[in-house]
Amino acid sequence: ARERLMDLELASLPRLERYKLLIGLVIPRPIGWVSTWNENGVANCAPFSFFNCISEEPPLCILSFNNRHDGAMKHTLKNIHRTGEYVVNLVDESTANAMHISSYEIPETESEFAKAGLTPVPGVRVKHPRIGEAAAAFECKIERSIQFGPDRELVIGEILHLHAREGIVDPVTKRISEEHYRPVGRLFGNRYCTTRQRFGLPGALPQSGLSAKASESAASCWSSC
């Protein structure tokens, strides 16, 4: 029998419903954990899951920013606008809890680094700090930005410099170690995933089952989910 199909016209749906559909279906998403200094020297970091690499020549990554819940510009984006630079840190299992803690919206006078127990390490090519505990970090400068309406901006960054924890990158082949790099992906709400169950194709897929029922409620104020 033919499977029943749900058809939805996204333009006719409320924004929140579109949001829930998109972030629930496009999973897992990589997490760009962006670190900056604000104009008063407070170290800021926040995770964004509308993030990916889009080119190797030139080396580019993309981030998508919306506004804070109060309608103001995200502190991260404000710092990027001011300096034209930023650092994208990558999240692994060892830093997952700290990343989640840094997702809450706090006053600009407070530091997510301090709140999450993270170490700001000076950049090599940019003014902003990287997260010392992160598995890897990209120092970036804005290549271009694109505005979509009043509260959505895409920032494309050129990756100038790469930092990686020892053991993650083979110094000769530049291949990434599956054993030492255990990234965490973004799902929705307060849900995340690991990449522990890996497989090659063609061939049989590993058997898996769903664990706890996924929660629809967001347990944090994620910067862009």
Coordinates of C-alpha atoms in Angstrom, one line a residue:
A1 CA 0.0 0.0 0.0
R2 CA 1.2 3.5 -0.7
E3 CA 2.4 5.4 2.3
R4 CA 0.3 8.4 3.4
L5 CA 2.1 11.7 2.9
M6 CA 1.9 15.0 4.8
D7 CA 2.1 18.1 2.7
L8 CA 2.8 21.4 4.3
E9 CA 3.1 24.9 2.8
L10 CA 5.7 26.5 5.0
A11 CA 4.8 30.1 4.1
S12 CA 1.3 29.5 5.5
L13 CA 2.6 28.2 8.9
P14 CA 3.4 30.3 12.0
R15 CA 7.1 31.0 12.4
L16 CA 7.4 28.8 15.5
E17 CA 5.9 25.9 13.7
R18 CA 8.3 26.3 10.8
Y19 CA 11.1 26.5 13.3
K20 CA 10.1 23.3 15.0
L21 CA 9.7 21.4 11.7
L22 CA 13.1 22.5 10.3
I23 CA 15.2 21.9 13.4
G24 CA 13.5 18.6 14.1
L25 CA 14.1 17.3 10.6
V26 CA 17.5 18.7 9.7
I27 CA 19.5 16.7 12.2
P28 CA 22.1 16.2 13.5
R29 CA 23.6 19.7 13.0
P30 CA 27.2 20.6 13.8
I31 CA 27.7 23.2 16.5
G32 CA 29.6 26.4 16.0
W33 CA 30.7 27.5 19.5
V34 CA 31.7 31.1 18.8
S35 CA 34.0 33.0 21.1
T36 CA 34.7 36.8 21.2
W37 CA 35.7 39.7 23.5
N38 CA 33.1 42.4 24.0
E39 CA 34.1 46.1 23.8
N40 CA 34.7 46.1 27.6
G41 CA 37.0 43.1 27.5
V42 CA 34.5 40.5 28.8
A43 CA 35.0 37.0 27.2
N44 CA 31.9 35.8 25.5
C45 CA 31.0 32.4 24.0
A46 CA 27.8 31.0 22.6
P47 CA 26.7 27.9 20.5
F48 CA 25.0 28.2 17.1
S49 CA 23.7 25.1 15.2
F50 CA 22.8 26.9 12.0
F51 CA 26.5 26.4 11.2
N52 CA 28.6 24.5 8.7
C53 CA 31.7 24.6 6.5
I54 CA 30.9 25.5 2.9
S55 CA 34.2 25.7 1.0
E56 CA 37.9 24.6 1.2
E57 CA 39.2 27.0 -1.5
P58 CA 38.9 29.5 0.0
P59 CA 38.3 27.9 3.4
L60 CA 34.9 29.2 4.5
C61 CA 32.3 28.5 7.2
I62 CA 28.9 30.0 7.7
L63 CA 26.9 31.0 10.7
S64 CA 23.3 32.2 10.9
F65 CA 22.2 34.6 13.6
N66 CA 18.8 35.6 14.9
N67 CA 18.0 38.2 17.6
R68 CA 17.9 37.6 21.3
H69 CA 14.6 36.9 23.0
D70 CA 14.3 40.6 23.9
G71 CA 14.7 41.5 20.2
A72 CA 18.3 42.9 20.7
M73 CA 21.2 41.8 18.6
K74 CA 23.1 38.8 19.9
H75 CA 26.2 39.8 21.8
T76 CA 28.3 37.5 19.6
L77 CA 27.1 39.2 16.4
K78 CA 27.7 42.7 17.9
N79 CA 31.3 41.7 18.6
I80 CA 31.7 40.3 15.1
H81 CA 30.4 43.5 13.6
R82 CA 32.7 45.6 15.7
T83 CA 35.9 43.8 14.9
G84 CA 35.2 41.8 11.7
E85 CA 36.7 38.7 13.4
Y86 CA 35.7 35.8 15.7
V87 CA 36.7 32.2 16.6
V88 CA 34.5 29.1 15.9
N89 CA 35.2 26.4 18.4
L90 CA 34.1 22.8 17.9
V91 CA 32.3 20.8 20.5
D92 CA 33.1 17.3 21.6
E93 CA 31.9 15.0 24.4
S94 CA 34.3 16.5 26.9
T95 CA 33.0 20.0 26.5
A96 CA 29.3 19.3 25.8
N97 CA 28.0 20.3 29.2
A98 CA 30.0 23.6 29.2
M99 CA 28.7 24.4 25.8
H100 CA 25.1 23.9 26.9
I101 CA 25.7 26.1 30.0
S102 CA 27.0 28.8 27.7
S103 CA 23.8 28.8 25.6
Y104 CA 21.8 30.7 28.2
E105 CA 21.3 34.4 27.7
I106 CA 23.1 36.3 30.3
P107 CA 23.9 40.1 30.7
E108 CA 26.7 41.4 28.5
T109 CA 28.7 42.3 31.7
E110 CA 29.0 38.6 32.6
S111 CA 31.2 36.0 31.0
E112 CA 30.0 32.7 29.7
F113 CA 33.7 31.5 30.0
A114 CA 33.5 32.1 33.8
K115 CA 30.0 30.6 34.1
A116 CA 31.0 27.4 32.3
G117 CA 34.5 27.1 33.7
L118 CA 36.3 27.7 30.4
T119 CA 39.7 29.2 29.6
P120 CA 40.1 32.1 27.1
V121 CA 43.3 31.6 25.1
P122 CA 44.6 34.5 22.9
G123 CA 44.1 34.1 19.2
V124 CA 47.1 34.0 16.8
R125 CA 45.6 35.8 13.8
V126 CA 42.5 37.5 15.4
K127 CA 41.8 39.7 18.4
H128 CA 39.4 37.3 20.0
P129 CA 40.1 34.3 22.3
R130 CA 39.6 30.7 21.5
I131 CA 38.2 28.2 24.1
G132 CA 41.2 26.5 25.6
E133 CA 39.2 23.3 26.3
A134 CA 37.7 23.0 22.8
A135 CA 38.6 20.0 20.6
A136 CA 39.4 22.4 17.7
A137 CA 39.0 26.0 16.8
F138 CA 38.9 28.1 13.7
E139 CA 40.1 31.7 13.8
C140 CA 38.0 33.6 11.3
K141 CA 37.5 37.0 9.6
I142 CA 34.3 38.0 7.9
E143 CA 34.3 37.3 4.2
R144 CA 30.8 38.7 3.7
S145 CA 27.5 38.9 5.5
I146 CA 24.0 38.7 4.2
Q147 CA 20.9 40.2 5.8
F148 CA 17.5 38.4 5.6
G149 CA 14.9 40.6 7.1
P150 CA 15.2 42.5 10.4
D151 CA 16.4 39.6 12.6
R152 CA 18.3 37.1 10.5
E153 CA 21.9 37.5 9.3
L154 CA 24.2 35.0 7.7
V155 CA 27.9 35.5 8.3
I156 CA 30.4 33.8 6.0
G157 CA 33.9 33.7 7.5
E158 CA 37.3 32.9 6.0
I159 CA 39.2 30.4 8.2
L160 CA 42.6 31.9 8.8
H161 CA 44.1 29.5 11.4
L162 CA 43.2 26.1 12.9
H163 CA 43.9 24.9 16.4
A164 CA 43.4 21.2 17.4
R165 CA 43.9 19.3 20.5
E166 CA 46.9 16.9 20.3
G167 CA 45.9 13.6 18.8
I168 CA 43.0 14.8 16.7
V169 CA 44.9 15.7 13.5
D170 CA 47.6 13.4 12.0
P171 CA 50.6 15.8 11.5
V172 CA 51.6 14.0 8.2
T173 CA 48.3 13.0 6.5
K174 CA 46.1 15.7 8.1
R175 CA 43.4 13.1 8.6
I176 CA 41.2 13.3 11.7
S177 CA 41.4 10.6 14.3
E178 CA 38.0 8.9 14.8
E179 CA 39.3 7.6 18.1
H180 CA 40.3 11.0 19.6
Y181 CA 37.7 13.3 18.0
R182 CA 34.2 12.6 19.4
P183 CA 32.0 15.5 18.3
V184 CA 28.5 16.2 19.6
G185 CA 25.7 17.2 17.3
R186 CA 22.6 19.3 17.9
L187 CA 19.1 17.9 17.7
F188 CA 16.4 20.1 19.2
G189 CA 15.2 21.4 22.6
N190 CA 17.8 20.1 25.1
R191 CA 18.6 17.1 22.9
Y192 CA 22.0 16.2 21.4
C193 CA 23.7 13.2 19.9
T194 CA 27.2 11.6 19.7
T195 CA 28.9 10.1 16.7
R196 CA 29.9 6.9 18.4
Q197 CA 27.9 4.6 16.1
R198 CA 29.8 4.9 12.8
F199 CA 29.7 2.7 9.7
G200 CA 30.8 2.4 6.1
L201 CA 28.6 1.9 3.0
P202 CA 27.6 -0.1 1.1
G203 CA 26.7 -2.6 3.8
A204 CA 24.4 -3.3 6.6
L205 CA 23.6 -0.5 9.0
P206 CA 24.2 -1.0 12.8
Q207 CA 21.2 -1.8 14.8
S208 CA 20.0 0.9 17.1
G209 CA 17.0 1.9 19.2
L210 CA 15.7 5.1 20.6
S211 CA 16.5 5.7 24.2
A212 CA 14.5 8.2 26.3
K213 CA 11.6 9.9 24.8
A214 CA 12.8 13.1 23.2
S215 CA 11.7 16.2 25.0
E216 CA 10.1 19.0 23.0
S217 CA 10.8 21.7 25.6
A218 CA 13.9 23.8 25.2
A219 CA 15.9 23.7 28.5
S220 CA 18.1 26.6 27.4
C221 CA 18.1 29.8 25.5
W222 CA 20.1 28.5 22.5
S223 CA 21.6 31.3 20.5
S224 CA 20.3 29.8 17.2
C225 CA 18.8 26.3 17.3

